[in-house]
Coordinates of C-alpha atoms and ligand atoms in Angstrom, one line a residue:
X1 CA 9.4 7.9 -23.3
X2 CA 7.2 8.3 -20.2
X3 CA 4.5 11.3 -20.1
X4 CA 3.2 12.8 -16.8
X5 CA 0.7 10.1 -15.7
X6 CA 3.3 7.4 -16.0
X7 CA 5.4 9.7 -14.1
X8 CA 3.7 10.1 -11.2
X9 CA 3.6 7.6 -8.0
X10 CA 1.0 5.2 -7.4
X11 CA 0.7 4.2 -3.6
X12 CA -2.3 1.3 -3.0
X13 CA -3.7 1.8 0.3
X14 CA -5.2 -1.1 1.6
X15 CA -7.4 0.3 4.6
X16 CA -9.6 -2.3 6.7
X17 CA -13.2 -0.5 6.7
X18 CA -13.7 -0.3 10.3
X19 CA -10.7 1.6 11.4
X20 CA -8.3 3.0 8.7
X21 CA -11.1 3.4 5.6
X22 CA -13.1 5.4 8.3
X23 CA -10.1 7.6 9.4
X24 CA -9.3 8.6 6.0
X25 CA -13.2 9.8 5.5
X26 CA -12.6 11.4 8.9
X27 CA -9.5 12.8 7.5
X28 CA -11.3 14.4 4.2
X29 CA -14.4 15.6 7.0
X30 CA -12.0 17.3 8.9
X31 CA -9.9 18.7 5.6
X32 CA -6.7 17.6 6.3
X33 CA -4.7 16.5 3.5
X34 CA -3.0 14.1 2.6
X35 CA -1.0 12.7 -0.8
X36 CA -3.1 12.4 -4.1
X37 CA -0.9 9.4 -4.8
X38 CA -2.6 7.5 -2.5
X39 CA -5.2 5.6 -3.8
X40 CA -7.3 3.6 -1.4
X41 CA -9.2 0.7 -1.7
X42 CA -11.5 -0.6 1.0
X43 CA -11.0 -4.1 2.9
X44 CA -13.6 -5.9 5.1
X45 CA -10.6 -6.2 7.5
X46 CA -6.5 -6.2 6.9
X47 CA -6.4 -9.7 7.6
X48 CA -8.3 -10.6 4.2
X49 CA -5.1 -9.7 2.4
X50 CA -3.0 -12.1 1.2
X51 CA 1.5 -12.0 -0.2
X52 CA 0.2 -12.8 -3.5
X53 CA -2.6 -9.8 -3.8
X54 CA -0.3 -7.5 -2.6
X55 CA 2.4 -8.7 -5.3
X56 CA 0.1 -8.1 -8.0
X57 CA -0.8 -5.1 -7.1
X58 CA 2.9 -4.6 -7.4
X59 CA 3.2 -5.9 -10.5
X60 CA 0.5 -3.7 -11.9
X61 CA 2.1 -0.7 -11.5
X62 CA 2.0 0.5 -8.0
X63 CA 5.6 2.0 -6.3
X64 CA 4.2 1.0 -3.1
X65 CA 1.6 -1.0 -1.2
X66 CA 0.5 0.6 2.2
X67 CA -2.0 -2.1 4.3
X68 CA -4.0 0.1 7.5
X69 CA -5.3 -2.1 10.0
X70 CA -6.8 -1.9 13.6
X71 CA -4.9 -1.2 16.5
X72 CA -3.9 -4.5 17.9
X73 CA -6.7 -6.1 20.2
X74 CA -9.4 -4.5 18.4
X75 CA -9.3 -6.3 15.1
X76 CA -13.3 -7.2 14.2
X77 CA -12.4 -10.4 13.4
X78 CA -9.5 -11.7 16.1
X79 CA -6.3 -12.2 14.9
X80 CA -6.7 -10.6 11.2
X81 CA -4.3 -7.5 11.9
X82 CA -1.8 -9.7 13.3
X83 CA -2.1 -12.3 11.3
X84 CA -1.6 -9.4 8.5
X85 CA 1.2 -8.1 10.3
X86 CA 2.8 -11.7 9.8
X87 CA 2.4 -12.4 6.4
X88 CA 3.7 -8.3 5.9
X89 CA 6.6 -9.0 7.7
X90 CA 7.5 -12.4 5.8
X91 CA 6.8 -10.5 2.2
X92 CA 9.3 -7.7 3.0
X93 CA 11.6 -10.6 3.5
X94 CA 10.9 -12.1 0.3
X95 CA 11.1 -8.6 -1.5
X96 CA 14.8 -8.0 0.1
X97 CA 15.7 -11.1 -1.1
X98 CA 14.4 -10.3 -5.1
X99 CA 16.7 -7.1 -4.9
X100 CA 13.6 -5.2 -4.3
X101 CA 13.7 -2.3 -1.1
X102 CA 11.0 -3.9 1.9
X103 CA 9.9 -0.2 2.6
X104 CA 7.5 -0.7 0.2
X105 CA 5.7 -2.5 1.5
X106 CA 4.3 -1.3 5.3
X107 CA 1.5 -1.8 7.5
X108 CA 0.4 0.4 9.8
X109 CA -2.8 0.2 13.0
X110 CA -4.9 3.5 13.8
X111 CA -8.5 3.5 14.9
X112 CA -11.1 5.1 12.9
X113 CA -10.9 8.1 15.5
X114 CA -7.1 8.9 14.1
X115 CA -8.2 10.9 10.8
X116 CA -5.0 12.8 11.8
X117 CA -3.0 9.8 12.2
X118 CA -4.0 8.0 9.0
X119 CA -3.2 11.6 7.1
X120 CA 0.9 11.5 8.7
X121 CA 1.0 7.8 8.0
X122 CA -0.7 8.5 4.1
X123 CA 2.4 11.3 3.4
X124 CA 5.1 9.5 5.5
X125 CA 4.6 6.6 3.0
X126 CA 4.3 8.8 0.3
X127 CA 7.5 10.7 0.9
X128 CA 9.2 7.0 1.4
X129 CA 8.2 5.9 -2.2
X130 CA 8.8 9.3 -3.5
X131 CA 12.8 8.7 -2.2
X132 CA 12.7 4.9 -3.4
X133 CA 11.7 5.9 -7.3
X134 CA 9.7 4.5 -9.1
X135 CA 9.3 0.6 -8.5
X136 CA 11.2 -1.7 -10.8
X137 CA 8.6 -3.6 -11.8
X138 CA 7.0 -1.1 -14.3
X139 CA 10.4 -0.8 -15.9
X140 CA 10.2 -4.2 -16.4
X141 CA 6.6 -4.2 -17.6
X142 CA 7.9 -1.2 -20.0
X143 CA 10.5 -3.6 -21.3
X144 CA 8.2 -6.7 -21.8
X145 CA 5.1 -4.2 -24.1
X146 CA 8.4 -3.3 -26.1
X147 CA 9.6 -7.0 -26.5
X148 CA 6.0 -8.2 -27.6
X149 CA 5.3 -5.6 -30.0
X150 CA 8.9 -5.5 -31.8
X151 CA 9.0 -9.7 -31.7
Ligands
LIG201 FE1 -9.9 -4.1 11.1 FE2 -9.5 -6.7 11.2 S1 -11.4 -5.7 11.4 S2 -8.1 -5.2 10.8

């Protein structure tokens, strides 16, 4: 039997620190809101995030995996929000072909100006996941605790 906490959606927001990271503080300055099920966690830029990361995070219990990059062409480091973009777009391919829905996975490009922005993009993934239940991997975690403690 689930209680309330295991209830509840868990969205990872993986937000690069020079753009999205600093329109979500920009979002909390200017007190707009936006989902408590997103949880984020700071990256150095988007394109430090790899298929396998993202997987495990996955695998650990989140529904859904949001990655917030700067717009294309002002990356801090090149390519790394393209390159991002690329390795997004292959693991959604790879998710579809597990039997598991691509839309939870998504990446999206706002500048550290777009507080606003990141708040819409924060609650349109939100309400995604919300539609998509919760994700079948932490039925099948669920299922593996009950196999190894009644071997
Ligand atoms: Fe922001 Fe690369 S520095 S995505």
């Amino acid at each position: 039997m689930m209680n309330d906490r295991e209830n509840a959606f868990h969205i990872v927001a993986y937000c690069c620190h020079y753009c999205a990271y600093a329109a979500a503080d920009l979002a909390g300055v200017l007190r707009l809101r936006y989902p408590a099920e997103i949880k984020i966690v700071e990256l150095p830029c988007t394109g430090r995030i790899d298929a396998r990361e993202i997987l495990l995070t996955l695998e650990h219990g989140a529904d859904g995996v949001m990655i917030a990059g700067c717009l294309e062409g002002d990356c801090h480091f090149q390519d790394g929000n393209i390159n991002a973009r690329r390795r997004i777009e292959r693991l959604k391919q790879t998710l579809s072909e597990i039997g598991m829905d691509p839309g939870r996975i998504e990446m999206y490009n706002l500048s550290s100006a777009q507080g606003n922005r990141f708040a819409e993009v924060a609650t349109e993934m939100t309400e995604r996941i919300i539609e998509l239940g919760p994700s079948p991997f932490r039925t099948m975690v669920r299922i593996e605790d009950a196999v190894e403690s009644n071997p």
